[in-house]
Amino acid sequence: DAGITQSPRHKVTETGTPVTLRCHQTENHRYMYWYRQDPGHGLRLIHYSYGVKDTDKGEVSDGYSVSRSKTEDFLLTLESATSSQTSVYFCAISESSLSRNGLAGDNEQFFGPGTRLTVL
Amino acid sequence: KQEVTQIPAALSVPEGENLVLNCSFTDSAIYNLQWFRQDPGKGLTSLLLIQSSQREQTSGRLNASLDKSSGRSTLYIAASQPGDSATYLCAVIGGATNKLIFGTGTLLAVQP
């Protein structure tokens, strides 16, 4: 299994409080991703990173920010948590990307164990 | 916008049966397709990745095929076992990004 850990694994917080989730990898992979998983919506990409200090938005980025100061760590921050952000959050990593001419690379993604967040 | 659909949403089979899970996508311009399994309360485990230039991939009792022109992939599980019970997810990467677009999954139950 890929060396991916997430912390905390469970968290209960109140509306309006800031929350930071951490993803740590030991694989030295370049790409890191944050997803959320909700019943009826499946998995949706929040933000991703393609290198240290290089990040971009995903499908559901409103209300979230990310930071990546080291290759191994990718932080997801909810500046002011809302009940709609109650979810299970997954971090993923991958090594290669699509080549510049658009040909497919490997890009197999590996997932962490998840963080269950409840916002009351 | 790429949409990924998995049918059926749930499937129950007796142990030993061969089975097929289906995944369809609306935009055939994909680069990769990846199959995962997810056990209750757990993360996703990557099963197989098929690149756009490939037609199929095999790993043990699993075989995944890809038909880009028809927008379909199938995951074939041979000689199913109770330990295969899980939710199976497919995901595609389309366009010049690394972003996975997921289907909503098929919940498989293999009865002993």
XYZ file of C-alpha atoms in Angstrom:
232
model
C 0.000 0.000 0.000
C 1.059 3.550 -0.745
C 2.299 5.387 2.343
C -0.479 7.898 2.878
C -1.765 8.984 6.266
C -4.478 11.445 7.152
C -5.006 13.242 10.413
C -7.199 13.470 12.287
C -9.195 10.391 11.320
C -12.316 11.713 13.003
C -13.295 15.210 14.038
C -16.409 16.870 15.391
C -16.510 20.642 15.339
C -18.971 23.499 15.521
C -20.218 25.784 12.773
C -17.968 28.786 12.252
C -14.760 27.242 13.590
C -11.639 26.784 11.452
C -10.559 23.230 10.691
C -7.371 21.908 9.119
C -6.962 18.405 7.794
C -3.536 16.999 7.043
C -2.399 14.536 4.417
C 1.104 13.102 4.681
C 2.820 10.857 2.123
C 6.080 8.959 2.210
C 6.124 8.121 -1.520
C 7.637 11.408 -2.750
C 4.845 11.637 -5.345
C 4.457 14.960 -7.094
C 0.658 15.164 -7.264
C -1.693 15.337 -4.295
C -5.471 15.687 -4.198
C -8.293 16.331 -1.761
C -11.716 14.756 -2.392
C -14.915 14.670 -0.426
C -17.370 11.768 -0.482
C -21.073 12.262 0.133
C -24.072 9.976 -0.334
C -25.700 10.621 -3.686
C -22.750 12.646 -4.973
C -19.916 10.163 -4.923
C -16.370 11.447 -4.762
C -15.694 15.014 -5.868
C -12.392 16.830 -6.223
C -11.906 19.839 -3.938
C -8.338 20.977 -4.695
C -5.182 19.446 -6.026
C -1.481 20.183 -6.075
C 1.031 19.561 -8.844
C 4.071 20.528 -6.824
C 5.285 22.447 -3.800
C 3.338 25.708 -3.599
C 1.483 24.839 -6.828
C -2.217 24.227 -6.330
C -5.437 24.525 -8.300
C -9.166 24.307 -7.721
C -11.303 21.294 -8.295
C -15.019 20.835 -8.773
C -16.168 21.886 -5.268
C -13.541 24.311 -3.976
C -15.764 27.017 -2.431
C -15.180 27.312 1.319
C -11.876 25.427 1.197
C -8.250 26.438 0.885
C -5.101 24.338 0.610
C -1.395 24.679 1.138
C 1.606 22.618 0.210
C 4.886 23.827 1.642
C 6.623 20.428 1.443
C 6.346 17.562 -1.017
C 5.071 15.207 1.660
C 2.328 17.366 3.202
C -0.911 18.722 1.759
C -3.206 20.651 4.089
C -6.905 21.301 3.594
C -8.410 24.182 5.560
C -12.020 25.038 6.167
C -11.787 28.682 7.198
C -15.246 28.727 8.797
C -16.835 25.308 8.853
C -20.485 24.892 7.842
C -22.851 21.942 8.249
C -22.732 21.368 4.478
C -19.062 20.492 4.870
C -19.891 17.469 6.983
C -18.395 14.711 4.898
C -15.677 12.120 4.563
C -12.496 13.642 3.162
C -9.951 11.626 1.224
C -6.458 12.523 0.191
C -4.871 10.917 -2.878
C -1.469 10.950 -4.523
C -0.062 10.144 -7.940
C 3.353 10.239 -9.469
C 3.221 10.881 -13.179
C 0.946 13.135 -15.118
C -0.137 13.537 -18.682
C 2.716 14.414 -20.942
C 2.859 17.858 -22.481
C 1.525 16.649 -25.816
C -1.524 15.224 -24.083
C -0.589 11.551 -24.272
C -1.680 9.475 -21.336
C 0.840 8.685 -18.650
C 0.367 6.338 -15.757
C -1.227 8.671 -13.233
C -2.597 5.882 -11.069
C -4.024 7.517 -7.951
C -3.682 6.037 -4.478
C -5.945 7.036 -1.625
C -5.517 7.598 2.075
C -7.819 6.131 4.765
C -10.048 9.206 5.019
C -11.113 11.725 7.654
C -14.689 11.773 8.868
C -15.657 15.372 9.666
C -18.875 16.338 11.403
C -19.848 20.005 11.649
C -22.596 20.631 14.186
C -19.121 17.908 -18.927
C -17.968 14.361 -18.328
C -20.451 12.148 -16.512
C -19.740 8.640 -15.293
C -22.506 6.135 -14.607
C -22.329 2.725 -12.991
C -25.056 0.148 -13.386
C -26.323 -1.649 -11.418
C -26.172 0.393 -8.218
C -26.295 -2.828 -6.211
C -25.739 -6.478 -7.006
C -26.050 -9.661 -4.954
C -24.646 -12.951 -6.236
C -23.917 -16.400 -4.775
C -20.332 -17.372 -4.109
C -18.493 -18.813 -7.105
C -20.423 -16.906 -9.732
C -18.658 -14.891 -12.429
C -19.937 -11.342 -12.666
C -19.594 -8.136 -14.666
C -19.779 -4.572 -13.402
C -20.463 -1.788 -15.878
C -19.151 1.739 -16.176
C -20.150 4.222 -18.877
C -18.906 7.733 -19.581
C -20.317 10.463 -21.787
C -17.138 11.943 -23.265
C -15.009 9.388 -25.079
C -11.950 11.680 -25.004
C -10.526 10.115 -21.858
C -6.913 9.402 -21.047
C -7.181 6.763 -18.333
C -9.828 4.770 -16.533
C -9.264 3.417 -13.047
C -11.239 0.846 -11.051
C -11.303 0.941 -7.241
C -12.892 -1.021 -4.437
C -14.027 0.547 -1.198
C -14.833 -1.409 1.928
C -17.297 0.124 4.434
C -15.689 2.949 6.390
C -12.410 2.576 4.528
C -10.464 4.336 1.823
C -10.274 3.401 -1.841
C -8.028 0.618 -3.052
C -6.832 0.841 -6.634
C -7.597 -2.357 -8.558
C -6.720 -1.653 -12.170
C -5.774 1.267 -14.381
C -6.351 1.168 -18.139
C -4.628 3.712 -20.311
C -6.497 5.078 -23.322
C -4.281 3.115 -25.705
C -5.116 -0.177 -23.985
C -8.135 -2.431 -24.392
C -7.885 -4.391 -21.150
C -5.943 -5.069 -17.995
C -5.856 -8.148 -15.803
C -4.960 -8.714 -12.178
C -5.633 -12.138 -10.703
C -9.367 -12.851 -10.918
C -10.084 -9.346 -12.184
C -10.216 -8.261 -15.802
C -11.111 -4.742 -16.897
C -11.873 -3.785 -20.475
C -12.150 -0.396 -22.119
C -14.045 0.611 -25.262
C -13.484 4.332 -25.681
C -15.588 4.668 -28.816
C -18.699 3.403 -27.059
C -17.848 5.085 -23.754
C -17.851 1.867 -21.760
C -15.716 -0.150 -19.401
C -16.460 -3.444 -17.695
C -14.914 -5.086 -14.656
C -15.123 -8.859 -14.775
C -14.714 -10.779 -11.522
C -14.187 -14.511 -11.869
C -15.216 -17.063 -9.272
C -16.515 -14.473 -6.811
C -15.827 -14.871 -3.087
C -17.458 -13.320 0.003
C -14.281 -11.263 0.450
C -15.082 -9.521 -2.833
C -18.052 -7.834 -1.170
C -17.463 -4.087 -1.363
C -18.385 -1.015 -3.367
C -16.676 -0.848 -6.741
C -15.981 2.548 -8.263
C -14.778 3.525 -11.686
C -13.200 6.875 -12.493
C -11.989 8.526 -15.681
C -9.514 11.244 -16.488
C -10.616 13.382 -19.405
C -8.905 16.334 -20.992
C -5.442 17.627 -20.222
C -5.755 17.330 -16.453
C -5.128 14.772 -13.773
C -8.623 15.102 -12.350
C -10.546 11.908 -11.731
C -14.289 11.954 -12.393
C -15.985 9.215 -10.374
C -19.069 7.136 -10.908
C -21.341 6.575 -7.898
C -20.369 2.942 -7.567
C -21.814 -0.561 -7.527
C -22.376 -2.191 -4.134
C -21.523 -5.865 -4.499
C -22.572 -8.542 -2.023
C -21.293 -12.077 -2.528
C -23.368 -14.546 -0.519
C -21.584 -17.579 0.979
